PDB file of C-alpha atoms in Angstrom:
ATOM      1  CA  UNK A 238      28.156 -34.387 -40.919  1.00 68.00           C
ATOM      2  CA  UNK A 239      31.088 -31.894 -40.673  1.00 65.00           C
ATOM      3  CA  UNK A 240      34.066 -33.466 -40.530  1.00 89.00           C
ATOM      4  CA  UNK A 241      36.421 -31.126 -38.881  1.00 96.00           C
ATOM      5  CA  UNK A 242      40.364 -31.603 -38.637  1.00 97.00           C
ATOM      6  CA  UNK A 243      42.723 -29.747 -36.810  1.00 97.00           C
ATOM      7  CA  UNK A 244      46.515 -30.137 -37.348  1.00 97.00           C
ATOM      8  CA  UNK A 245      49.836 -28.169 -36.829  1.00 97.00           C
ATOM      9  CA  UNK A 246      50.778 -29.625 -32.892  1.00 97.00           C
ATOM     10  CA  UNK A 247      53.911 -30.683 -31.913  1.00 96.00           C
ATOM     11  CA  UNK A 248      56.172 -30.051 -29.797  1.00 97.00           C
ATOM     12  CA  UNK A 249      57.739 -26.378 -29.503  1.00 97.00           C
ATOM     13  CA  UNK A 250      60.198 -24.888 -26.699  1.00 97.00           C
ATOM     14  CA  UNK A 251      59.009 -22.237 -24.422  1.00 97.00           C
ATOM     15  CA  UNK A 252      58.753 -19.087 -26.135  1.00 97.00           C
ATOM     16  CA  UNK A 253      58.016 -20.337 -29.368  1.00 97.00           C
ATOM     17  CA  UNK A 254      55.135 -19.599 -31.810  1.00 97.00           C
ATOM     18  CA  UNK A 255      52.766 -22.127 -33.215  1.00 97.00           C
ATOM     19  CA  UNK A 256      50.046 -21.973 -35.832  1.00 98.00           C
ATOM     20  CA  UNK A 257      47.601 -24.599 -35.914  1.00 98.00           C
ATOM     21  CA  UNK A 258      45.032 -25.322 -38.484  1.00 98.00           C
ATOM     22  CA  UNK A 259      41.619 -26.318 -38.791  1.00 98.00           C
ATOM     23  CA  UNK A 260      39.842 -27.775 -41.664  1.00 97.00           C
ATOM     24  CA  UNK A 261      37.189 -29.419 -43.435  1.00 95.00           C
ATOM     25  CA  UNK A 262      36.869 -31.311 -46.690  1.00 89.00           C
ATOM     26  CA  UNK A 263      33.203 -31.495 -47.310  1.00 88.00           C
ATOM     27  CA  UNK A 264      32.022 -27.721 -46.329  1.00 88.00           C
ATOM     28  CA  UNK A 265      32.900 -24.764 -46.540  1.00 93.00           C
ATOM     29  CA  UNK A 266      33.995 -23.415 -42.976  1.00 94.00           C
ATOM     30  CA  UNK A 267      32.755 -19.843 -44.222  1.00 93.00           C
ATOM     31  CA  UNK A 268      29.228 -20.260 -43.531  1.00 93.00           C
ATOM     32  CA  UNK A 269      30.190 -21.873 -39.832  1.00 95.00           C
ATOM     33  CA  UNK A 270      31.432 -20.151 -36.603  1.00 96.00           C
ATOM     34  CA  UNK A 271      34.773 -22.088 -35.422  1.00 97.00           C
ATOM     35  CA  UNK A 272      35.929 -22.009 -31.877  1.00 97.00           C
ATOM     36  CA  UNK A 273      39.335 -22.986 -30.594  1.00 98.00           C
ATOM     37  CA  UNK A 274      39.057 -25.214 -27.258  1.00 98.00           C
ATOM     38  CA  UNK A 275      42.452 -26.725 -25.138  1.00 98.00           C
ATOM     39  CA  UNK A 276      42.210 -29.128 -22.198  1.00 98.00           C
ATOM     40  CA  UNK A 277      45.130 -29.735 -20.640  1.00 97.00           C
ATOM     41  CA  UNK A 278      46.182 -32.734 -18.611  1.00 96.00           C
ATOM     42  CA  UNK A 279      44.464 -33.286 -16.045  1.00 96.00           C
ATOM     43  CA  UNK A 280      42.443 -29.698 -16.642  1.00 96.00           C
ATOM     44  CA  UNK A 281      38.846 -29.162 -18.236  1.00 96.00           C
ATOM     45  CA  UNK A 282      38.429 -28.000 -21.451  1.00 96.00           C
ATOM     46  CA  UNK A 283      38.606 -24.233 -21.769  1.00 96.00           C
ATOM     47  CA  UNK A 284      37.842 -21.634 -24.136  1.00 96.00           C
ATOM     48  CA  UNK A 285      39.998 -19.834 -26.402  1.00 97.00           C
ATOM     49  CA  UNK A 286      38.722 -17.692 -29.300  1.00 97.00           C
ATOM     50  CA  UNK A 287      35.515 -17.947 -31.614  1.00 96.00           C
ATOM     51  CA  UNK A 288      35.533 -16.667 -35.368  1.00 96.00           C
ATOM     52  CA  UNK A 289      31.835 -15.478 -36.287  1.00 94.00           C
ATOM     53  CA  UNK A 290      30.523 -16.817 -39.612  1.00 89.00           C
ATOM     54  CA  UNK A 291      29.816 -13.341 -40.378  1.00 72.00           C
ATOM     55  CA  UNK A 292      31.321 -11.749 -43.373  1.00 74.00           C
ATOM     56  CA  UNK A 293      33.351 -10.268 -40.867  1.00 72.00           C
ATOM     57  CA  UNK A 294      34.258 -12.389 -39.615  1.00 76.00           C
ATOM     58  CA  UNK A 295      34.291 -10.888 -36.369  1.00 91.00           C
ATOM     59  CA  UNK A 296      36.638 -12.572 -33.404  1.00 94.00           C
ATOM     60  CA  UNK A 297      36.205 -12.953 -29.712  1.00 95.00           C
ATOM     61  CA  UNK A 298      38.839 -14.402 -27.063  1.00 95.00           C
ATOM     62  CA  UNK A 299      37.978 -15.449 -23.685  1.00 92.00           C
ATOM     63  CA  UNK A 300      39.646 -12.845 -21.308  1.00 91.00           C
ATOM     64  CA  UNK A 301      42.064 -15.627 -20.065  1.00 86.00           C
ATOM     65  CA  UNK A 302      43.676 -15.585 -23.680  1.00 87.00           C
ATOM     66  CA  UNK A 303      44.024 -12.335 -24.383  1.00 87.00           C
ATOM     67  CA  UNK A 304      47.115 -11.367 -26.189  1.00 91.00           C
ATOM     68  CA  UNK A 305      48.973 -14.349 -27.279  1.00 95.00           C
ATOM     69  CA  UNK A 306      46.346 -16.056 -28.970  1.00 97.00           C
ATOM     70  CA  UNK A 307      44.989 -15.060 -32.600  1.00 97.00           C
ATOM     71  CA  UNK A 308      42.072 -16.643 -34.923  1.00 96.00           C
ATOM     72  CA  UNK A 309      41.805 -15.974 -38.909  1.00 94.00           C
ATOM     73  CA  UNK A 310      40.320 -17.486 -41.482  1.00 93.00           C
ATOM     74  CA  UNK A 311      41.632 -18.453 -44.893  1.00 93.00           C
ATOM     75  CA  UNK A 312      38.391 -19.076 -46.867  1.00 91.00           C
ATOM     76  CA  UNK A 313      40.394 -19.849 -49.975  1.00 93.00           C
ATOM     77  CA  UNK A 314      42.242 -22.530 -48.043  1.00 95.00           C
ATOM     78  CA  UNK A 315      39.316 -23.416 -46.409  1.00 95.00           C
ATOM     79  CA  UNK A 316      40.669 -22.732 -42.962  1.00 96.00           C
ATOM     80  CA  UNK A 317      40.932 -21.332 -39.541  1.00 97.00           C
ATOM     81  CA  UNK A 318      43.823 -21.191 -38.080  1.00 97.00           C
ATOM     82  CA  UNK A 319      44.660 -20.630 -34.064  1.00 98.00           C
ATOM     83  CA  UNK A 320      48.573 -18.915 -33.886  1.00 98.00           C
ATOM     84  CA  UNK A 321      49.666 -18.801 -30.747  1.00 97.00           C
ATOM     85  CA  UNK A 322      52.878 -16.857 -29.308  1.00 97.00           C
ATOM     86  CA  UNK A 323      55.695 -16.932 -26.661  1.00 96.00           C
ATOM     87  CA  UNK A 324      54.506 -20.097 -25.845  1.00 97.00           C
ATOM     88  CA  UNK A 325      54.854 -21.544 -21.814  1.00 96.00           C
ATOM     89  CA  UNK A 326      54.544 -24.883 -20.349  1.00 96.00           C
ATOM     90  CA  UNK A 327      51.339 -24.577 -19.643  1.00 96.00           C
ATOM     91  CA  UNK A 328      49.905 -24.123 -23.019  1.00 97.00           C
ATOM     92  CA  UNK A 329      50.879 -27.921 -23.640  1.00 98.00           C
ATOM     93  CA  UNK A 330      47.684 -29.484 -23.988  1.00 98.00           C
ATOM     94  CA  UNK A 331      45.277 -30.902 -26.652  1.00 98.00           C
ATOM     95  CA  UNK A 332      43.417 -28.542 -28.978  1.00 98.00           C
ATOM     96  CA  UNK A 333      40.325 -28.923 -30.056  1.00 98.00           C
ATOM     97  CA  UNK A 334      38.298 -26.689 -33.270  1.00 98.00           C
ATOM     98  CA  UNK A 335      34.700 -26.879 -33.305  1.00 97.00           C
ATOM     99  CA  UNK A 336      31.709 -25.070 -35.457  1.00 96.00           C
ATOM    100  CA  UNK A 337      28.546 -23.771 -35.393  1.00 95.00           C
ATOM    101  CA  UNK A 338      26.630 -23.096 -38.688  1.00 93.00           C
ATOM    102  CA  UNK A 339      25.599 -19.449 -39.409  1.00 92.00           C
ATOM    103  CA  UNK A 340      27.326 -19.012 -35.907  1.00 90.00           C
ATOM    104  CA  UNK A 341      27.800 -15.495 -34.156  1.00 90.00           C
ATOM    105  CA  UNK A 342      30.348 -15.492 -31.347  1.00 92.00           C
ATOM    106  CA  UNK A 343      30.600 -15.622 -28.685  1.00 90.00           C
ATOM    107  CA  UNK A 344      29.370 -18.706 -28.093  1.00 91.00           C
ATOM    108  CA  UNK A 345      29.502 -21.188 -25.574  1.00 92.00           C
ATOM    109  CA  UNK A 346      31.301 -24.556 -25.460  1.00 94.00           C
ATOM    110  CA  UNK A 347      27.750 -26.484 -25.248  1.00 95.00           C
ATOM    111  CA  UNK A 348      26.539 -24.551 -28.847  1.00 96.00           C
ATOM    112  CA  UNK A 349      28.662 -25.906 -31.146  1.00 96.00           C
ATOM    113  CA  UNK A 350      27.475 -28.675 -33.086  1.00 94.00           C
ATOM    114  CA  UNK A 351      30.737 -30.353 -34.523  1.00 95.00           C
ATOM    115  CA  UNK A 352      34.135 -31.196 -32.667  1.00 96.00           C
ATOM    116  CA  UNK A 353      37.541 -31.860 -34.347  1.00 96.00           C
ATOM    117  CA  UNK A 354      39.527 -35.103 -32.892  1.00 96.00           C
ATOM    118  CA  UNK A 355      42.290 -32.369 -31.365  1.00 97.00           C
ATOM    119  CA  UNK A 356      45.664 -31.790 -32.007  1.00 98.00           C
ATOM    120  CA  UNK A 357      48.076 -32.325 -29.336  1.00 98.00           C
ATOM    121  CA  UNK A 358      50.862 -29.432 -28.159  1.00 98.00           C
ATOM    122  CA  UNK A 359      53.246 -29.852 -26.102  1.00 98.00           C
ATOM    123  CA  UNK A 360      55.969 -26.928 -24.608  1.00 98.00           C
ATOM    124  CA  UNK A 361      58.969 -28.631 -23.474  1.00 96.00           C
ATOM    125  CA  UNK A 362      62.663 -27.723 -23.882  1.00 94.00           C
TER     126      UNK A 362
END
């Protein structure tokens, strides 16, 4: 089973940038499409961005997150990351990687096969 970890949270003032990271130590995230995913309190889980596992990797962002939000991969790190910029309060929620072997984006939430635990952000001054 994928084990997938996501890290880089904390907390950031408004305006800030953030780059959060997602990884795994038993496969290589490569052959997998990853999708970024935030629920905020008291919100439902929403979409963010999916990275293909194409070797193009090709990248799609849900129209909601267009322009602050961007998705690479580092395949000799073994990574995607999520960086997000000019942050506002009401990014501050948890955020959640998840993948999709051999995946082509966009996908939806219900596709992906593995889920990460989350990291948590919070935008406060």
């Amino acid at each position: 089973q994928v084990q997938l970890v996501e890290s880089g949270g904390g907390l950031v003032q408004p305006g800030g940038s953030l780059r959060l990271s997602c990884g795994s130590s038993e496969f290589a995230l490569d052959l997998y499409a990853i999708g970024w995913f935030r629920q905020g309190p008291g919100k439902e889980r929403e979409g963010i961005s999916c990275i293909s596992s194409d070797l193009r990797g090709s990248t799609y962002y849900s129209d909601a997150m267009k322009g602050r939000f961007t998705t690479s991969r580092s395949n000799a790190k073994n990574l995607v990351y999520l960086h997000i910029d000019s942050l506002k309060s009401e990014d501050t929620a948890v955020y959640y990687c998840a993948a999709l072997q051999w995946g082509l984006c966009p996908l939806s939430e219900n596709d992906y096969t593995y889920w990460g635990q989350g990291t948590q952000v919070t935008v406060s001054s």
